[in-house]
Short mmCIF file of C-alpha atoms in Angstrom, two decimals:
data_model
loop_
_atom_site.label_atom_id
_atom_site.label_comp_id
_atom_site.label_asym_id
_atom_site.label_seq_id
_atom_site.Cartn_x
_atom_site.Cartn_y
_atom_site.Cartn_z
CA MET A 1 35.23 -3.26 10.83
CA ASP A 2 31.51 -4.37 10.00
CA GLN A 3 28.32 -2.76 9.13
CA GLN A 4 27.20 -2.73 12.54
CA THR A 5 30.13 -0.68 13.80
CA ARG A 6 30.88 1.56 10.37
CA PRO A 7 30.61 4.87 11.35
CA SER A 8 27.81 7.04 9.15
CA ASN A 9 26.48 10.45 8.88
CA LEU A 10 23.11 8.65 8.08
CA PHE A 11 20.11 9.27 9.91
CA TYR A 12 18.81 5.49 10.38
CA LEU A 13 15.41 4.59 11.45
CA ALA A 14 16.44 2.24 14.07
CA SER A 15 19.48 1.45 15.53
CA LEU A 16 19.73 -1.90 13.56
CA ARG A 17 22.24 -1.56 10.73
CA ARG A 18 21.80 -3.77 7.63
CA PRO A 19 24.98 -4.95 5.45
CA VAL A 20 25.44 -2.62 2.13
CA VAL A 21 23.70 -3.15 -1.20
CA ASP A 22 26.10 -3.39 -4.21
CA ARG A 23 23.92 -4.43 -6.88
CA ALA A 24 20.20 -5.53 -8.10
CA GLU A 25 18.61 -7.64 -10.95
CA GLY A 26 15.31 -9.15 -11.20
CA ILE A 27 13.94 -10.06 -7.72
CA TYR A 28 17.48 -10.14 -6.05
CA LEU A 29 19.81 -7.95 -4.59
CA TRP A 30 23.64 -8.81 -3.43
CA THR A 31 25.48 -7.30 -0.75
CA GLU A 32 29.24 -5.90 -0.94
CA ASP A 33 30.24 -8.94 0.77
CA GLY A 34 28.68 -11.46 -1.73
CA ARG A 35 25.33 -12.44 -0.34
CA ARG A 36 22.35 -13.10 -2.03
CA PHE A 37 18.66 -11.75 -1.04
CA ILE A 38 15.35 -12.73 -2.50
CA ASP A 39 13.26 -9.42 -2.41
CA GLY A 40 10.21 -11.28 -1.21
CA SER A 41 8.17 -7.85 -0.44
CA SER A 42 9.42 -5.67 -3.51
CA GLY A 43 10.98 -3.35 -0.78
CA PRO A 44 7.64 -1.90 0.81
CA VAL A 45 5.63 -3.31 -2.08
CA ALA A 46 6.91 -0.80 -4.33
CA VAL A 47 9.10 -2.70 -6.89
CA ASN A 48 6.51 -4.16 -9.03
CA LEU A 49 8.76 -4.27 -12.06
CA GLY A 50 11.70 -5.86 -10.35
CA TYR A 51 15.33 -4.31 -10.49
CA SER A 52 17.44 -3.42 -13.43
CA ASN A 53 14.67 -3.53 -16.24
CA PRO A 54 16.79 -2.66 -19.56
CA ALA A 55 13.98 -0.86 -21.03
CA VAL A 56 13.37 1.48 -18.34
CA LEU A 57 17.14 2.11 -17.58
CA GLU A 58 17.52 2.90 -21.19
CA ALA A 59 14.48 5.06 -21.17
CA MET A 60 16.13 6.98 -18.29
CA ARG A 61 19.28 7.56 -20.32
CA ARG A 62 17.19 9.00 -23.14
CA GLN A 63 15.59 11.49 -20.91
CA MET A 64 18.86 12.32 -19.16
CA GLU A 65 20.35 13.38 -22.56
CA LYS A 66 17.68 15.79 -23.17
CA THR A 67 16.52 17.42 -19.53
CA THR A 68 16.06 16.03 -16.11
CA PHE A 69 14.40 18.86 -15.10
CA ALA A 70 11.63 21.23 -15.85
CA TYR A 71 9.29 23.03 -13.43
CA ARG A 72 5.50 22.47 -14.30
CA LEU A 73 4.83 26.19 -13.93
CA HIS A 74 7.22 27.30 -16.61
CA PHE A 75 6.82 24.16 -19.01
CA GLU A 76 4.89 20.94 -19.96
CA ASN A 77 6.98 17.98 -21.18
CA GLU A 78 6.36 15.04 -23.02
CA PRO A 79 6.72 12.31 -20.54
CA ALA A 80 4.44 13.68 -17.99
CA GLU A 81 1.68 14.37 -20.94
CA ARG A 82 2.25 10.82 -22.14
CA LEU A 83 1.94 9.11 -18.81
CA ALA A 84 -1.15 10.77 -17.69
CA THR A 85 -2.83 9.72 -20.63
CA THR A 86 -1.68 6.29 -20.32
CA LEU A 87 -2.90 6.14 -16.53
CA ALA A 88 -6.31 7.70 -17.30
CA GLU A 89 -7.00 5.23 -19.84
CA ARG A 90 -6.56 2.53 -17.30
CA MET A 91 -8.38 4.22 -14.46
CA PRO A 92 -12.26 3.48 -13.85
CA GLY A 93 -15.21 5.86 -13.74
CA GLY A 94 -13.92 8.60 -15.91
CA LEU A 95 -10.84 9.72 -13.21
CA ASP A 96 -8.98 10.86 -16.42
CA ARG A 97 -7.43 14.05 -14.50
CA ILE A 98 -3.80 13.11 -13.20
CA PHE A 99 -1.63 15.09 -11.07
CA PHE A 100 1.68 13.79 -10.28
CA VAL A 101 3.60 13.90 -6.81
CA SER A 102 6.66 11.95 -5.60
CA GLY A 103 5.36 9.46 -3.47
CA GLY A 104 2.50 8.06 -1.71
CA SER A 105 2.13 10.11 1.19
CA GLU A 106 2.28 13.27 -1.11
CA ALA A 107 -0.45 11.59 -3.16
CA VAL A 108 -2.78 11.02 -0.42
CA GLU A 109 -2.21 14.80 0.84
CA SER A 110 -2.94 15.79 -2.87
CA CYS A 111 -6.15 13.89 -2.54
CA LEU A 112 -7.62 15.35 0.72
CA LYS A 113 -6.56 18.81 -0.47
CA LEU A 114 -8.38 18.43 -3.56
CA ALA A 115 -11.43 16.94 -2.14
CA ARG A 116 -11.09 20.02 0.27
CA GLN A 117 -11.01 22.72 -2.42
CA TRP A 118 -13.78 20.74 -4.28
CA ALA A 119 -16.02 21.20 -1.12
CA VAL A 120 -15.14 25.06 -0.95
CA ALA A 121 -15.63 25.51 -4.56
CA THR A 122 -18.92 23.84 -5.04
CA GLY A 123 -20.35 25.62 -1.76
CA GLN A 124 -19.93 22.77 0.79
CA ALA A 125 -17.15 24.79 2.99
CA ASN A 126 -18.65 23.14 6.06
CA ARG A 127 -17.48 19.71 4.63
CA TRP A 128 -14.02 19.12 6.33
CA LYS A 129 -13.88 15.65 8.11
CA VAL A 130 -12.57 12.25 6.27
CA ILE A 131 -13.28 9.62 7.97
CA ALA A 132 -10.52 6.68 8.13
CA ARG A 133 -10.23 3.36 9.36
CA MET A 134 -8.81 1.82 12.79
CA PRO A 135 -6.42 0.43 11.83
CA SER A 136 -4.75 2.27 8.97
CA TYR A 137 -1.83 3.73 7.36
CA HIS A 138 -1.87 6.40 4.62
CA GLY A 139 1.66 7.84 4.93
CA GLY A 140 3.85 10.06 7.00
CA THR A 141 3.13 13.53 6.43
CA TYR A 142 0.90 15.61 8.81
CA GLY A 143 -2.01 15.37 6.53
CA SER A 144 -1.64 11.49 5.79
CA LEU A 145 -0.97 10.76 9.20
CA ALA A 146 -4.02 12.69 10.23
CA VAL A 147 -6.06 9.77 8.64
CA THR A 148 -3.80 7.24 9.67
CA GLY A 149 -5.46 4.86 12.28
CA ASP A 150 -2.33 4.05 14.61
CA GLY A 151 -1.68 5.60 17.39
CA LEU A 152 1.88 4.58 17.79
CA LEU A 153 2.50 6.72 14.63
CA THR A 154 0.20 9.50 15.18
CA ASP A 155 -0.01 9.88 19.09
CA THR A 156 3.63 11.87 19.23
CA PHE A 157 2.08 14.57 16.45
CA ALA A 158 -1.42 14.71 17.88
CA ASP A 159 -1.05 18.07 19.08
CA GLN A 160 0.50 19.60 15.60
CA MET A 161 -2.51 18.27 13.42
CA ARG A 162 -6.19 17.45 13.62
CA VAL A 163 -6.76 13.70 13.97
CA MET A 164 -9.85 12.86 12.10
CA PRO A 165 -12.45 10.37 12.79
CA THR A 166 -12.03 6.46 12.57
CA VAL A 167 -14.25 3.34 12.00
CA PRO A 168 -12.95 -0.22 12.48
CA ALA A 169 -11.43 -1.62 9.39
CA PRO A 170 -13.33 -4.97 8.35
CA THR A 171 -11.47 -7.85 10.15
CA ALA A 172 -14.60 -9.65 9.55
CA TYR A 173 -12.48 -13.24 9.75
CA ARG A 174 -11.64 -12.63 13.38
CA ASP A 175 -15.35 -12.16 14.75
CA ARG A 176 -17.00 -15.09 16.23
CA ASP A 177 -20.72 -14.58 16.00
CA ASN A 178 -23.87 -16.28 14.08
CA LEU A 179 -23.29 -14.13 11.17
CA SER A 180 -22.10 -14.94 7.71
CA LEU A 181 -18.77 -13.22 5.98
CA GLU A 182 -21.11 -11.19 3.87
CA GLU A 183 -23.37 -10.29 6.78
CA ARG A 184 -20.58 -8.88 8.43
CA GLY A 185 -19.26 -7.12 5.25
CA LEU A 186 -22.44 -5.36 5.88
CA ARG A 187 -22.12 -4.61 9.31
CA TYR A 188 -18.54 -3.13 8.79
CA ALA A 189 -19.96 -0.72 6.25
CA ASP A 190 -22.54 0.23 8.34
CA MET A 191 -20.33 1.41 10.88
CA LEU A 192 -19.28 3.86 8.49
CA GLU A 193 -22.93 5.35 8.31
CA GLU A 194 -23.16 5.42 11.87
CA ARG A 195 -19.96 7.47 12.26
CA ILE A 196 -21.04 9.75 9.40
CA LEU A 197 -24.35 10.37 11.66
CA ALA A 198 -22.51 10.83 14.70
CA GLU A 199 -20.00 13.48 13.17
CA GLY A 200 -22.71 15.34 11.32
CA PRO A 201 -23.22 14.44 7.52
CA GLU A 202 -22.91 18.03 6.80
CA ARG A 203 -19.35 17.92 8.19
CA VAL A 204 -17.90 15.09 6.65
CA LEU A 205 -16.16 15.32 3.37
CA ALA A 206 -14.75 11.87 2.50
CA PHE A 207 -14.09 8.44 3.41
CA ILE A 208 -10.65 6.94 2.53
CA MET A 209 -9.70 3.34 2.45
CA GLU A 210 -7.08 0.77 0.97
CA PRO A 211 -9.56 -1.42 -1.05
CA ILE A 212 -6.83 -4.10 0.03
CA GLY A 213 -5.00 -3.85 2.91
CA GLY A 214 -1.29 -2.41 3.15
CA ALA A 215 1.14 -1.61 6.02
CA ALA A 216 -1.51 -1.57 8.82
CA THR A 217 -3.61 -4.63 7.90
CA GLY A 218 -1.56 -7.07 6.10
CA ALA A 219 -3.36 -7.56 2.72
CA LEU A 220 -6.52 -7.50 4.58
CA VAL A 221 -9.34 -8.10 2.03
CA ALA A 222 -13.26 -7.37 3.06
CA PRO A 223 -16.12 -9.51 2.51
CA ASP A 224 -17.42 -9.03 -1.02
CA SER A 225 -20.54 -6.90 0.24
CA TYR A 226 -18.45 -4.46 2.02
CA TYR A 227 -17.66 -2.24 -1.29
CA ALA A 228 -21.15 -1.81 -2.68
CA ARG A 229 -22.52 -0.73 0.98
CA ILE A 230 -19.45 1.53 1.31
CA ARG A 231 -20.20 3.26 -2.14
CA GLU A 232 -24.08 3.41 -1.05
CA ILE A 233 -23.29 5.18 1.93
CA CYS A 234 -21.03 7.92 0.34
CA ASP A 235 -23.46 8.36 -2.50
CA ARG A 236 -26.63 8.89 0.15
CA HIS A 237 -24.50 11.41 2.05
CA GLY A 238 -22.82 13.32 -0.82
CA ILE A 239 -19.43 12.13 0.76
CA LEU A 240 -16.26 11.51 -1.54
CA LEU A 241 -14.79 8.01 -1.53
CA ILE A 242 -10.94 8.39 -1.90
CA HIS A 243 -9.25 5.00 -2.59
CA ASP A 244 -5.86 4.86 -1.55
CA GLU A 245 -4.24 2.48 -4.26
CA VAL A 246 -0.19 3.46 -3.31
CA MET A 247 0.35 -0.27 -2.55
CA SER A 248 -2.58 -2.31 -3.95
CA GLY A 249 -2.26 -0.25 -7.47
CA ILE A 250 -0.56 -0.94 -10.62
CA GLY A 251 -1.03 -4.50 -11.14
CA ARG A 252 -0.18 -5.69 -7.88
CA THR A 253 -3.03 -7.56 -6.86
CA GLY A 254 -4.03 -9.15 -10.41
CA LYS A 255 -6.08 -6.07 -11.69
CA PHE A 256 -4.70 -2.78 -12.58
CA LEU A 257 -5.98 -1.35 -8.98
CA GLY A 258 -7.10 -3.26 -6.12
CA GLY A 259 -10.77 -1.72 -5.93
CA ASP A 260 -11.15 -3.29 -9.85
CA HIS A 261 -11.82 -6.80 -8.21
CA TRP A 262 -15.24 -5.67 -6.91
CA ASN A 263 -15.71 -2.87 -9.78
CA CYS A 264 -15.50 0.03 -7.14
CA ARG A 265 -16.15 3.42 -8.29
CA PRO A 266 -14.11 5.89 -6.35
CA ASP A 267 -14.01 9.69 -6.68
CA ILE A 268 -10.21 9.94 -6.13
CA VAL A 269 -7.78 7.48 -6.33
CA SER A 270 -3.98 7.98 -5.04
CA LEU A 271 -1.15 5.99 -6.66
CA SER A 272 2.61 5.65 -6.15
CA LYS A 273 5.03 2.55 -5.45
CA GLY A 274 4.36 0.29 -8.72
CA ILE A 275 4.43 3.68 -11.18
CA GLY A 276 7.99 4.44 -10.00
CA SER A 277 8.75 0.82 -9.25
CA GLY A 278 11.62 1.91 -7.17
CA TYR A 279 13.21 3.40 -10.31
CA VAL A 280 12.25 6.86 -9.38
CA PRO A 281 10.26 8.92 -6.69
CA LEU A 282 6.71 8.86 -8.35
CA GLY A 283 3.25 9.11 -7.34
CA ALA A 284 -0.02 10.44 -8.51
CA LEU A 285 -3.77 11.42 -7.66
CA ALA A 286 -6.63 10.46 -10.24
CA ALA A 287 -10.08 12.30 -10.18
CA PRO A 288 -12.48 13.23 -12.81
CA GLY A 289 -13.41 16.60 -14.53
CA ARG A 290 -16.55 16.83 -12.28
CA ILE A 291 -13.93 17.53 -9.08
CA VAL A 292 -11.25 19.17 -10.83
CA GLU A 293 -13.37 21.65 -12.78
CA PRO A 294 -14.90 23.46 -10.07
CA VAL A 295 -11.32 23.89 -8.24
CA LEU A 296 -9.77 25.39 -11.26
CA LYS A 297 -12.44 27.67 -11.91
CA MET A 298 -11.97 29.02 -8.17
CA GLY A 299 -8.50 30.14 -9.05
CA GLY A 300 -6.37 26.54 -9.45
CA PHE A 301 -5.48 23.90 -7.22
CA GLN A 302 -3.77 25.29 -4.21
CA HIS A 303 -1.02 22.55 -4.03
CA GLY A 304 1.91 21.57 -5.64
CA HIS A 305 5.46 20.19 -5.36
CA THR A 306 8.88 21.01 -6.87
CA TYR A 307 9.18 17.63 -8.42
CA ALA A 308 5.60 17.27 -9.58
CA GLY A 309 5.59 15.99 -13.12
CA ASN A 310 9.32 15.56 -13.35
CA PRO A 311 10.39 14.37 -16.91
CA LEU A 312 12.88 11.86 -15.90
CA ALA A 313 10.44 10.44 -13.47
CA CYS A 314 7.52 10.23 -15.65
CA ALA A 315 10.06 8.99 -18.25
CA ALA A 316 10.44 6.20 -16.10
CA GLY A 317 6.98 5.50 -15.09
CA LEU A 318 6.02 5.61 -18.66
CA ALA A 319 8.65 2.92 -19.57
CA ILE A 320 7.74 1.13 -16.48
CA MET A 321 3.83 1.30 -17.88
CA GLY A 322 5.07 -0.26 -21.23
CA GLU A 323 7.09 -3.27 -19.54
CA MET A 324 4.02 -4.05 -17.50
CA ASP A 325 2.08 -4.27 -20.68
CA ARG A 326 4.69 -6.13 -22.84
CA LEU A 327 5.13 -8.64 -20.07
CA ASP A 328 1.57 -9.24 -19.04
CA LEU A 329 2.57 -8.57 -15.54
CA THR A 330 -1.01 -7.95 -14.43
CA ALA A 331 -2.15 -11.84 -15.56
CA ASN A 332 1.48 -12.90 -13.96
CA ALA A 333 0.65 -11.42 -10.57
CA ALA A 334 -2.75 -12.90 -10.78
CA ALA A 335 -1.29 -16.36 -11.65
CA MET A 336 1.68 -16.30 -9.29
CA GLY A 337 -0.65 -14.78 -6.54
CA GLU A 338 -2.52 -18.09 -6.61
CA LEU A 339 0.69 -20.21 -6.10
CA VAL A 340 1.73 -17.97 -3.66
CA LEU A 341 -1.77 -18.17 -1.60
CA ASP A 342 -1.54 -22.13 -1.80
CA GLY A 343 1.82 -22.19 -0.50
CA LEU A 344 1.06 -19.98 2.52
CA ARG A 345 -2.06 -22.41 2.97
CA GLY A 346 0.40 -25.19 2.71
CA LEU A 347 2.29 -23.53 5.77
CA ALA A 348 -0.70 -22.69 7.67
CA SER A 349 -1.57 -26.90 7.62
CA ARG A 350 1.95 -27.14 9.39
CA PHE A 351 1.56 -24.19 11.95
CA PRO A 352 -1.67 -24.11 13.64
CA PHE A 353 -0.60 -20.55 15.17
CA ILE A 354 -0.96 -19.47 11.40
CA ALA A 355 -4.97 -18.07 11.80
CA ASP A 356 -5.43 -16.60 8.30
CA VAL A 357 -3.80 -16.67 4.95
CA ARG A 358 -5.28 -13.54 2.75
CA GLY A 359 -4.42 -11.37 -0.15
CA LYS A 360 -4.97 -10.94 -4.02
CA GLY A 361 -2.37 -11.73 -6.47
CA LEU A 362 0.99 -10.76 -5.32
CA MET A 363 -0.26 -9.10 -2.06
CA THR A 364 -0.79 -11.84 0.44
CA ALA A 365 -0.15 -12.46 3.95
CA VAL A 366 -0.39 -14.64 6.75
CA GLU A 367 -1.61 -13.52 10.12
CA TYR A 368 -0.61 -15.34 13.53
CA ALA A 369 -2.89 -15.96 16.06
CA ASP A 370 -4.81 -18.56 18.07
CA ARG A 371 -6.58 -20.57 15.18
CA GLU A 372 -9.64 -21.02 16.96
CA THR A 373 -10.59 -18.12 19.17
CA SER A 374 -8.13 -15.64 17.16
CA ALA A 375 -6.69 -14.36 20.02
CA LEU A 376 -3.28 -12.41 19.57
CA LEU A 377 -0.35 -13.83 20.34
CA PRO A 378 1.85 -12.50 23.34
CA ALA A 379 3.00 -9.08 22.00
CA GLU A 380 6.38 -9.91 23.75
CA TRP A 381 6.91 -12.91 21.52
CA LYS A 382 7.30 -10.32 18.59
CA ILE A 383 6.61 -13.32 16.58
CA GLY A 384 6.27 -10.96 13.25
CA GLN A 385 9.71 -9.51 13.74
CA ARG A 386 11.34 -12.94 14.66
CA VAL A 387 10.18 -14.40 11.39
CA LEU A 388 11.30 -11.52 9.47
CA ASP A 389 14.48 -11.83 10.76
CA ALA A 390 14.71 -15.59 10.59
CA ALA A 391 13.84 -15.20 6.90
CA TYR A 392 16.42 -12.35 6.40
CA ALA A 393 19.33 -14.74 8.04
CA ARG A 394 18.11 -17.04 5.26
CA GLY A 395 18.39 -14.66 2.70
CA LEU A 396 14.71 -13.85 1.99
CA ILE A 397 12.97 -10.14 2.32
CA VAL A 398 9.67 -10.30 3.97
CA TYR A 399 7.47 -7.48 5.25
CA SER A 400 6.04 -7.45 8.80
CA ARG A 401 5.05 -4.99 11.37
CA ARG A 402 2.86 -4.36 14.46
CA VAL A 403 -0.08 -2.14 14.39
CA LYS A 404 -2.78 0.02 16.22
CA GLY A 405 -0.18 1.50 19.24
CA GLY A 406 1.64 -2.41 18.53
CA VAL A 407 -1.18 -4.39 20.21
CA GLN A 408 -2.88 -5.56 17.25
CA GLY A 409 -1.91 -8.18 14.89
CA ASP A 410 1.17 -10.01 13.69
CA TYR A 411 1.64 -11.01 10.29
CA THR A 412 4.14 -11.82 7.53
CA MET A 413 3.64 -10.05 4.01
CA VAL A 414 4.69 -11.82 0.85
CA ALA A 415 4.65 -9.41 -2.03
CA PRO A 416 7.60 -10.35 -4.47
CA PRO A 417 8.08 -8.41 -7.75
CA LEU A 418 5.39 -8.92 -10.53
CA ILE A 419 7.91 -10.66 -12.75
CA VAL A 420 8.65 -13.78 -10.03
CA THR A 421 8.35 -17.11 -11.42
CA PRO A 422 7.04 -20.60 -10.22
CA GLU A 423 10.31 -21.73 -9.37
CA GLU A 424 10.91 -18.23 -7.50
CA VAL A 425 7.76 -18.67 -5.48
CA GLY A 426 8.70 -21.93 -4.66
CA GLU A 427 11.79 -20.89 -3.21
CA ILE A 428 10.10 -18.24 -1.19
CA ILE A 429 7.56 -20.30 0.28
CA SER A 430 10.25 -23.24 1.22
CA ILE A 431 12.55 -20.45 3.02
CA LEU A 432 9.69 -18.80 4.44
CA GLY A 433 8.52 -22.12 6.05
CA ASP A 434 11.88 -22.86 7.47
CA SER A 435 11.69 -19.51 9.00
CA ILE A 436 8.45 -20.20 10.70
CA GLU A 437 9.71 -23.46 11.96
CA ALA A 438 12.84 -22.11 13.54
CA VAL A 439 10.66 -19.42 15.12
CA ALA A 440 8.14 -22.10 16.20
CA ARG A 441 10.96 -24.05 17.85
CA GLU A 442 12.31 -21.04 19.41
CA LEU A 443 8.94 -20.23 21.14
CA GLY A 444 7.89 -24.06 21.84
CA LEU A 445 4.93 -23.44 19.46
CA PRO A 446 3.36 -26.48 17.63
CA VAL A 447 4.63 -27.90 14.25
CA GLU A 448 2.86 -30.44 12.34
CA GLY A 449 3.62 -32.76 9.51
#
């Protein structure tokens, strides 16, 4: 009986079944039937450190011999305190207060609830609207879905939550006008101010954005001018700027945070994925004392989870941060990211239907569209999914999804673990090229060279 027909009590997200994983090491996974896969996407862009790192496993063993759990209302624990200090030292702009959670959706939800409680505590209870981008993805809980710009994910639940207003994501590379990229960046940023004025500045609490786009926009990087103007607009209207760094943080883009590329100054940051790096469920929010202290004085943060600050998870996170430093993986992400981008640009020269190559560090993507007009390819082609499946059949895992109700954007994201080597980058690009060519031949698309 094969995996497709093997009975299972697990609730799978879709009818498609995958082979059973047996073990993993470095950037590779092996299945029970002996197949080897290169993880070219770090799972869902999460396994920054790679699999089976001995130092992390040993740190987890040591902590398990002490205790695997201590509830935060009953005890403090050393791993959580040390990890909080380690993260605070790396955060920009005095964001030195850390609150731990178990994942990215919880981290975003925590940021939203902290922002709202800060507004109430500072006499601004009329502020409650959080503006997000369309498309965007910030998580799967109701709170994080409320600021997710993707009707395919939110429409079913709209009656059970309050969907927040949006502004267009800065897809400046698609625009066909006489403006420079920097002028387009300012135009997209100014759309935020227009929305703030339309919603009523006194009612707008925050703007949430990914400095470098994740699942919804495939490594989208805005023009440089965008970031400073966004900060100016938020300051002008007394609005908090929340950076969702769940995917782009922890060295992934060649800086500790994605926003560090532009010296951005967020008010609150959400973190996850890379902190736990696939070893444990772990996430965090980071905020400054000026936001946290009024909330504490009002009676405390009205929020929490059973596993917040779990000592085993934090011991793993602390070891992960230590290995990131020891192996200088942020610098390696920057260097290997340049190799990946060079390889993707080479693929774009072969395949005219690759309209854009983008990203920072090891968070990169190619987008499929008409290069001359930016017109999207027919949705029924499902080219992103076809490339994903073709790569999977060749032993390479990449990341792809359609967004904005399934009608905007086909992309393939390449984001291997930060330990990747030049030789492994070469193998990833080679397999991806073969996979794209196979799909091109199947669809009758042009192939050059």
